[in-house]
Every structure is written in C-alpha cells, then in structure tokens.
Short mmCIF file of C-alpha atoms in Angstrom, two decimals:
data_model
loop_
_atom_site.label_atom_id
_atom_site.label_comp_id
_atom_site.label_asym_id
_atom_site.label_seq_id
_atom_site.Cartn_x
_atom_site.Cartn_y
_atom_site.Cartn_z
CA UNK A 1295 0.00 0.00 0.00
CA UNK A 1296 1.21 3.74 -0.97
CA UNK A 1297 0.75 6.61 1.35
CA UNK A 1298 0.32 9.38 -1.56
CA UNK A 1299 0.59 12.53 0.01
CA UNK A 1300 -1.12 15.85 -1.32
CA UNK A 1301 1.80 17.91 -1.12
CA UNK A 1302 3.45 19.97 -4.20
CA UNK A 1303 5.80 17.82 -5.98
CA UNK A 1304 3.44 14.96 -5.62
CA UNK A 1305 0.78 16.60 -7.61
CA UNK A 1306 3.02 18.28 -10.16
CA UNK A 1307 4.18 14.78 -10.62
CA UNK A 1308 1.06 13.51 -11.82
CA UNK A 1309 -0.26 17.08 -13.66
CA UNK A 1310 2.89 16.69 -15.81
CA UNK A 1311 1.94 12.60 -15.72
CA UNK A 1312 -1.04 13.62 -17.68
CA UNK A 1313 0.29 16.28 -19.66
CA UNK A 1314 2.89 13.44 -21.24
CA UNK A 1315 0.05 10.66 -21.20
CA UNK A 1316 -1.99 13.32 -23.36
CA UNK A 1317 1.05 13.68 -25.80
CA UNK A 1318 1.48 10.22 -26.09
CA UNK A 1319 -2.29 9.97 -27.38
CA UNK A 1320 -1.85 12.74 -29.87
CA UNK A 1321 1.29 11.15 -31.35
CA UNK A 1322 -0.70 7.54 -31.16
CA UNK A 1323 -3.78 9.61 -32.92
CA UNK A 1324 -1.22 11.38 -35.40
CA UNK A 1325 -0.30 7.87 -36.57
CA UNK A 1326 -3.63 6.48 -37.15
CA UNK A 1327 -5.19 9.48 -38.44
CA UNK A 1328 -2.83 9.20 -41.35
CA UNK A 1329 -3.06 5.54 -41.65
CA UNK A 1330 0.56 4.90 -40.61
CA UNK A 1331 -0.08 3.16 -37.91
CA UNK A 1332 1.31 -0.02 -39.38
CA UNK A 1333 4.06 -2.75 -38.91
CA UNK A 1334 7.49 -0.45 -37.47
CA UNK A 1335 5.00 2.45 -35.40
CA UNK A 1336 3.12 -0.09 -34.14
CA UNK A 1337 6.22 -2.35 -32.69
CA UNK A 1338 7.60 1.07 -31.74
CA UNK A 1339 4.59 2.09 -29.51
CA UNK A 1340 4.49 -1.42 -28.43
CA UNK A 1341 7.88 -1.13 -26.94
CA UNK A 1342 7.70 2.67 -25.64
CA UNK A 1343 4.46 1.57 -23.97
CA UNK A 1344 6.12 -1.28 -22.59
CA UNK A 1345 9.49 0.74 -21.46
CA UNK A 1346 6.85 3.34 -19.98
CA UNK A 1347 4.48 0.71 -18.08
CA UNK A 1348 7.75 -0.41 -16.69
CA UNK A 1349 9.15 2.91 -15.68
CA UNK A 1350 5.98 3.56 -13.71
CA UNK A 1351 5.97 -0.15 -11.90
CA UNK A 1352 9.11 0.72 -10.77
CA UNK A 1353 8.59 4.11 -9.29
CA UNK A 1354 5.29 2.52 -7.31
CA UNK A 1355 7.85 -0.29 -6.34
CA UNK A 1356 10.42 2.56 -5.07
CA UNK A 1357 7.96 5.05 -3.94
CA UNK A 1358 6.39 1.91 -1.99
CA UNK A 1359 9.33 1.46 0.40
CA UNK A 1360 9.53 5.00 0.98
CA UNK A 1361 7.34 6.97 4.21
CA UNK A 1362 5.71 9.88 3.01
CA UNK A 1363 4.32 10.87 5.84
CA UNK A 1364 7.84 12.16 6.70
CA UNK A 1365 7.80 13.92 3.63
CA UNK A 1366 4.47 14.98 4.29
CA UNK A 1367 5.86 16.60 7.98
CA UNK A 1368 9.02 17.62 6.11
CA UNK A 1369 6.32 19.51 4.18
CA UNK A 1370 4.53 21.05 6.89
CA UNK A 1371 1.34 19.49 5.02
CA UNK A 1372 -0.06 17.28 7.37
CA UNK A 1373 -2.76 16.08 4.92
CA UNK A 1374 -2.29 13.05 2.91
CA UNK A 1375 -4.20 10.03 1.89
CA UNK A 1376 -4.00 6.00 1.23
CA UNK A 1377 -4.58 4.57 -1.48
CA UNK B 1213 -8.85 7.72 -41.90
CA UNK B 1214 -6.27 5.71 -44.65
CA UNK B 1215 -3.47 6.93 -46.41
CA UNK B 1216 -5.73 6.81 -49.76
CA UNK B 1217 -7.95 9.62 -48.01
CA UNK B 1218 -5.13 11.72 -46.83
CA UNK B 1219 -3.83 12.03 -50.77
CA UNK B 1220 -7.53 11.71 -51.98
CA UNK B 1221 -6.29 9.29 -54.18
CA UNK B 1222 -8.42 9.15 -57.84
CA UNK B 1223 -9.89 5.36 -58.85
CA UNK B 1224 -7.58 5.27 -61.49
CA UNK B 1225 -4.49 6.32 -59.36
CA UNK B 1226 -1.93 3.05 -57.79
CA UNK B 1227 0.41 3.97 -55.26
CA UNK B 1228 4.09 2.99 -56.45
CA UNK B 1229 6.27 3.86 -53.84
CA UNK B 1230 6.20 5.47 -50.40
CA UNK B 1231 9.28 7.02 -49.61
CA UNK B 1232 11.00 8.36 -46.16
CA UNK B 1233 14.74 8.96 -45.04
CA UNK B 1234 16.78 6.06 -45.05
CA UNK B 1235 16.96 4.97 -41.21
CA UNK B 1236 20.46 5.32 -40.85
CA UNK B 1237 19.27 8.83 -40.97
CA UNK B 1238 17.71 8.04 -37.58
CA UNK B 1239 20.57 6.75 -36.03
CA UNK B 1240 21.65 9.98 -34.33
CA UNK B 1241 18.36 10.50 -32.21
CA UNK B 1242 18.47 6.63 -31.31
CA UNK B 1243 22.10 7.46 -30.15
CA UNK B 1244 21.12 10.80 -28.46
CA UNK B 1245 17.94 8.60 -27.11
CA UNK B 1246 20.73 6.56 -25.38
CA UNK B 1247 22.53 8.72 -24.02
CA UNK B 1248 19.57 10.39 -21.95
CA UNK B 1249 18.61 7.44 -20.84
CA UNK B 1250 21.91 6.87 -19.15
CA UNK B 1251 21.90 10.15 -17.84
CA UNK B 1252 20.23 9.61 -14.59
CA UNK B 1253 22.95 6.66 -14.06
CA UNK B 1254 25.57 8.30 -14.13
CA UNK B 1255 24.45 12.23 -12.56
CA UNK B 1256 23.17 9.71 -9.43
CA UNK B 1257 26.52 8.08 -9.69
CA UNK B 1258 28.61 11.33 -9.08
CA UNK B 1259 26.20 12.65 -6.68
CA UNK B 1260 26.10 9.95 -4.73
CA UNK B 1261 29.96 10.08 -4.45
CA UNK B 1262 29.89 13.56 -3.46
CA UNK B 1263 27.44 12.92 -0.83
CA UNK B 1264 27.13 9.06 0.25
CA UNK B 1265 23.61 10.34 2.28
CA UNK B 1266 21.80 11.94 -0.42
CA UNK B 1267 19.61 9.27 -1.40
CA UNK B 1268 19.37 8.16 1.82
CA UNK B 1269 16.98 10.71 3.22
CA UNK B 1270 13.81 9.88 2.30
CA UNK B 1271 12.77 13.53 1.50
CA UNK B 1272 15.64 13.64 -1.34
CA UNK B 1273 14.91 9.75 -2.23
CA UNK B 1274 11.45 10.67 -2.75
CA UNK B 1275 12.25 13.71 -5.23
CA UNK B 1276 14.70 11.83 -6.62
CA UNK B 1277 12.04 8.73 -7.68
CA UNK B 1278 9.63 11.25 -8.99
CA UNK B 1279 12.35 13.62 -10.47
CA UNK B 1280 13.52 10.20 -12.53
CA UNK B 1281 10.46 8.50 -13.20
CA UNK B 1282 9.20 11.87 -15.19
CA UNK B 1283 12.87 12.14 -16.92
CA UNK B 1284 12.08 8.71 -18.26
CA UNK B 1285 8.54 9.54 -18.97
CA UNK B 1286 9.35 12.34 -20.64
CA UNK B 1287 12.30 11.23 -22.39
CA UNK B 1288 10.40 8.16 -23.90
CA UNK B 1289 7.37 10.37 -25.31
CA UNK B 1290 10.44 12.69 -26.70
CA UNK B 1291 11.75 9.95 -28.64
CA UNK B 1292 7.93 8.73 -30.07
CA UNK B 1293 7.71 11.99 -31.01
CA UNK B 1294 10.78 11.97 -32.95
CA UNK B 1295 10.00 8.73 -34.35
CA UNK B 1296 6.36 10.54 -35.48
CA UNK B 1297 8.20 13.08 -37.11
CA UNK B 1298 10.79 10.97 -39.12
CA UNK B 1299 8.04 8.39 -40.07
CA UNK B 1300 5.42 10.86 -41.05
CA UNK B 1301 7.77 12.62 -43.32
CA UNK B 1302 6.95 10.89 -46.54
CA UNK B 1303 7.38 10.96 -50.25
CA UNK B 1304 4.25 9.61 -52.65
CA UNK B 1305 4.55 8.72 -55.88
CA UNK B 1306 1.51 7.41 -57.88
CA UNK B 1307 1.30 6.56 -61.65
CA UNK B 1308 -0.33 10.29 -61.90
CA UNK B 1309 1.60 12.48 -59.63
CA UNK B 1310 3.99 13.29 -56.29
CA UNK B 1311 2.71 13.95 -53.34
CA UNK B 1312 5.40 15.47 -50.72
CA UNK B 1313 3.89 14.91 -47.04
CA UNK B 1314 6.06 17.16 -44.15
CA UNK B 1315 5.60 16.68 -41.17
CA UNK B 1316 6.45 19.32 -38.53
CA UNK B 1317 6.11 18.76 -34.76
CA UNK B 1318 3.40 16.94 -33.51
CA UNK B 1319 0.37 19.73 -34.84
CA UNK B 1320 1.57 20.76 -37.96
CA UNK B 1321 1.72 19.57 -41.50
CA UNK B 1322 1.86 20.01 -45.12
CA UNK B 1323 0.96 18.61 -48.63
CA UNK B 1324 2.31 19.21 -51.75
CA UNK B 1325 1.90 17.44 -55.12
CA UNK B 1326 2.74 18.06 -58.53
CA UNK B 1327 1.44 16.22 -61.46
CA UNK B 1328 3.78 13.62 -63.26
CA UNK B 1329 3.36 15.18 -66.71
CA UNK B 1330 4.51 18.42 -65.34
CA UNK B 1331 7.91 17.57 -63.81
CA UNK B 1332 10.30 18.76 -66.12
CA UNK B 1333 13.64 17.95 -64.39
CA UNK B 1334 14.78 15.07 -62.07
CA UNK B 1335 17.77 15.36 -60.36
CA UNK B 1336 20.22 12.68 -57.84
CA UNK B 1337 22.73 13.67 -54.96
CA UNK B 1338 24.65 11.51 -53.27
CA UNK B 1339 27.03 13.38 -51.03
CA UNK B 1340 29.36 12.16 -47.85
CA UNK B 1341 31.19 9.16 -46.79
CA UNK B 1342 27.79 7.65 -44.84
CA UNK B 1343 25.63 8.46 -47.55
CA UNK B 1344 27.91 6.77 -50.32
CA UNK B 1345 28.39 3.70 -47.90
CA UNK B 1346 24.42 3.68 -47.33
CA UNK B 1347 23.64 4.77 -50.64
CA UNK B 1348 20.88 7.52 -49.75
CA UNK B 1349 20.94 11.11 -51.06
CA UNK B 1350 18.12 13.64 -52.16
CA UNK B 1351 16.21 13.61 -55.13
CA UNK B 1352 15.37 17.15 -57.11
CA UNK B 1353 12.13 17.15 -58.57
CA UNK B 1354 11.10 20.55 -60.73
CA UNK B 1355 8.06 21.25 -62.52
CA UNK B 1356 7.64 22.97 -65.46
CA UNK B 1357 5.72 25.91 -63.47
CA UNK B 1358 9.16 26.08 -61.57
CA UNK B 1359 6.71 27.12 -59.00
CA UNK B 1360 6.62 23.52 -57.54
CA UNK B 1361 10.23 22.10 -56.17
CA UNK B 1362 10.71 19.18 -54.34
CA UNK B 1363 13.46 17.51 -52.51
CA UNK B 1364 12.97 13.84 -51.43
CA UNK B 1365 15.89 14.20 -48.80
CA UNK B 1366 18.04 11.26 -47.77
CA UNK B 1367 16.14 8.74 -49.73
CA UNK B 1368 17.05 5.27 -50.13
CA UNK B 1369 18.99 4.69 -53.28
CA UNK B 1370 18.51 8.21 -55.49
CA UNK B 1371 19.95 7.16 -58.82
CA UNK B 1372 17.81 4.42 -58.93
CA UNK B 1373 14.93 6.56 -57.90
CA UNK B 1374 15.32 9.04 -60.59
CA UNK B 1375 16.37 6.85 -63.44
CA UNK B 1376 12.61 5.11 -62.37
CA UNK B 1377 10.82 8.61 -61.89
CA UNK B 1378 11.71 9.37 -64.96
CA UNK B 1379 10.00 6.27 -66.84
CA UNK B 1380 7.44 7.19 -64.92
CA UNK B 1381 6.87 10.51 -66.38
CA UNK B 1382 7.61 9.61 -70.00
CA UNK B 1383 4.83 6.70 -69.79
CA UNK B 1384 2.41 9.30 -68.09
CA UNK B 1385 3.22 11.89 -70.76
CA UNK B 1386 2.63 9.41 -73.94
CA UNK B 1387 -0.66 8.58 -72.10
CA UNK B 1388 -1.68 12.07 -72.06
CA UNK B 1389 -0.20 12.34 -75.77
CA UNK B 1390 -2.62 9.81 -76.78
CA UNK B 1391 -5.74 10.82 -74.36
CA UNK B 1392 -5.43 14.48 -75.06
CA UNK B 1393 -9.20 15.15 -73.69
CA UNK B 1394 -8.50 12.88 -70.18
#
C-alpha cells in the first residue's frame, strides 16, 4: 500500500503525468489518423508503452518502500491520503 | 482515416512507392535517445559520491524517484515523437503524380503534389562518406511551373529513384499524348 501525500511535488508529478500521457495519445492519434499506424510504429509504440508501463511499476515499487508521511511533515502538510 | 484519403487518391491512381529517409538517418536520435537514458545513471553516480547520504533521506529519495520516473517519462514520449516526425515525413509517388507529405512537430503539416506530366527535371545527390556507404541522397524534382520544387531528402537509393521517376513521367506523358481530352 502507498501513502500518496497531497503535497506539491506529488501533484506536479502527476499534472505533468497527464500532460505526457496526453502527448502520447496525440502522437498515437497522429499515426492512425494518417493511416501509418502499421508494422514499425506499431512495434515502436508497443515497446515505448512497454518501457513506460515499466518505468511507472518501478517508481510505485520505489515510492512503496519510501514513508511519506515524513515527507508529508518535512512539508509542513499534514494532509495526505492512502490509497 | 487511410493513407488513400489523406492524398484523396483518384480510382484510377496506384500507389508505387512510399518514400522516407533512409533509417540510418535516424541513427543519431536513437544514439542521443541513449545517451539520456543513461543520464540519470551516471548524474546519481557522481552525486552519490559527493554525498554518500543523499539518497538516503527519504525527502531527497522521494524527489529523486519522482524527479527520474518523469525524466524517463518524458524522455520516452520525446523519442515517439521523434520517431512521429521521421516516419510521417513521406514521399508519394503514384502513376499520376507526387505527393510530398512534411511533417512538422506533432500539430503541424503540409501537402504538396505536382502532377507527373509536369515535372520537367529530375535530379540525384549523393554526397558524404555515410551516404555513399548507405547509398541515400536527395532527389530534385522541378516542374515545369518552376513554382513547384521538391526535394525527397536522404532517400534510399537516389539514382535508382530518378532513373525510375523518370520512366514514370515519359509513360504518363505518352498517355496524355494519346488521351489528349483525359
């Protein structure tokens, strides 16, 4: 189980999360919208996906081991929540 | 939507070839690809040595985890997006004309096409030591408007590419020769 807590650099992290996850679907979109999305771009995205599924097992797997609530008091933020 | 629909491609048109840059061309981005991946490695490497404790803490380990994961996240969609721009970047060329598709960043691109019948020169470059030992170069196209001018840049095999654009356009012209009205 993570403790995620609300401060600063934990919600930029996942604002600029989305901001890359929405670039990822334009490119994705840019492929099939002009019908290239064929044999090399799609073993491409298949592997970038991969390489990026993996990158963010990993950080759960490090940020798992890690207590936030002393980042959270580190903070000053005393709110946080489990999830 | 298809790559027919893109080039509104006529009934009567047949796609020939579809051209890009030869991917030795993409070498360098796959190499500077690399490199940023191993960046982390090696900046966490010397920091560490300058200050055994630093990942230690876990206020810096947790910066550091979500300072690397976004490097990699980022650096990964950098490199797709590069890949989108090299493989978008194509070269068309039907029985009836060529189409030159550029792409440019992720929101922008253009279209260009000039009729077969009206190229009216067809030129091959080969130039440098990995372009002779991977045989690409660019291929000159101008039409007779010299409006229209079209470099096919770092194509696979030029000479060859010419020498077969150029059947091309003599078969297309004696068609129109002979179907003056079409």
């Amino acid at each position: 189980m993570i403790a995620i807590p609300l401060t600063g650099f934990v919600i930029a992290y996942f604002i600029l999360l989305a901001i890359l996850l929405i670039f990822y679907a334009i490119i994705i979109y840019q492929l099939v919208a002009t019908g290239t999305f064929t044999s090399i771009s799609i073993v491409v995205t298949i592997i970038l996906s991969a390489a990026m599924v993996a990158v963010l097992v990993t950080t759960a797997g490090y940020a798992s081991a890690i207590n936030w609530n002393d980042v959270v008091t580190l903070f000053g933020d005393g709110t946080s929540s489990i999830f | 939507m298809h790559l027919n629909e893109l080039i509104h491609k006529h009934d009567f048109e047949e796609i020939l070839y579809i051209l890009r840059r030869h991917p030795v061309t993409f070498i360098p981005t796959i190499f500077l690809f690399s490199i940023l991946l191993l960046l982390p490695f090696g900046v966490g490497f010397i920091l560490e040595a300058a200050n055994p404790d630093i990942f230690t803490e876990n206020f810096s380990r947790a910066l550091t985890i979500l300072g690397t994961s976004f490097y990699f996240l980022a650096t990964l969609v950098f490199f797709y997006a590069r890949f989108v721009d090299y493989y978008l970047d194509m070269w068309i060329i039907t029985n009836h004309r060529v189409i030159d598709i550029k792409q440019t960043g992720l929101f922008a691109r253009t279209i260009s096409e000039v009729e077969l019948r009206k190229i009216q020169d067809v030129q091959s470059d080969v130039r440098g030591v990995f372009a002779t030992f991977f045989n690409y170069g660019m291929v000159e196209i101008q039409s007779a408007g010299a409006e229209v001018h079209f470099n096919f840049h770092d194509v696979p095999d030029p000479h060859r590419l010419r020498r077969e654009l150029i059947e091309l356009i003599r078969k297309d012209s004696a068609w129109h020769a002979a179907h003056p009205n079409e």
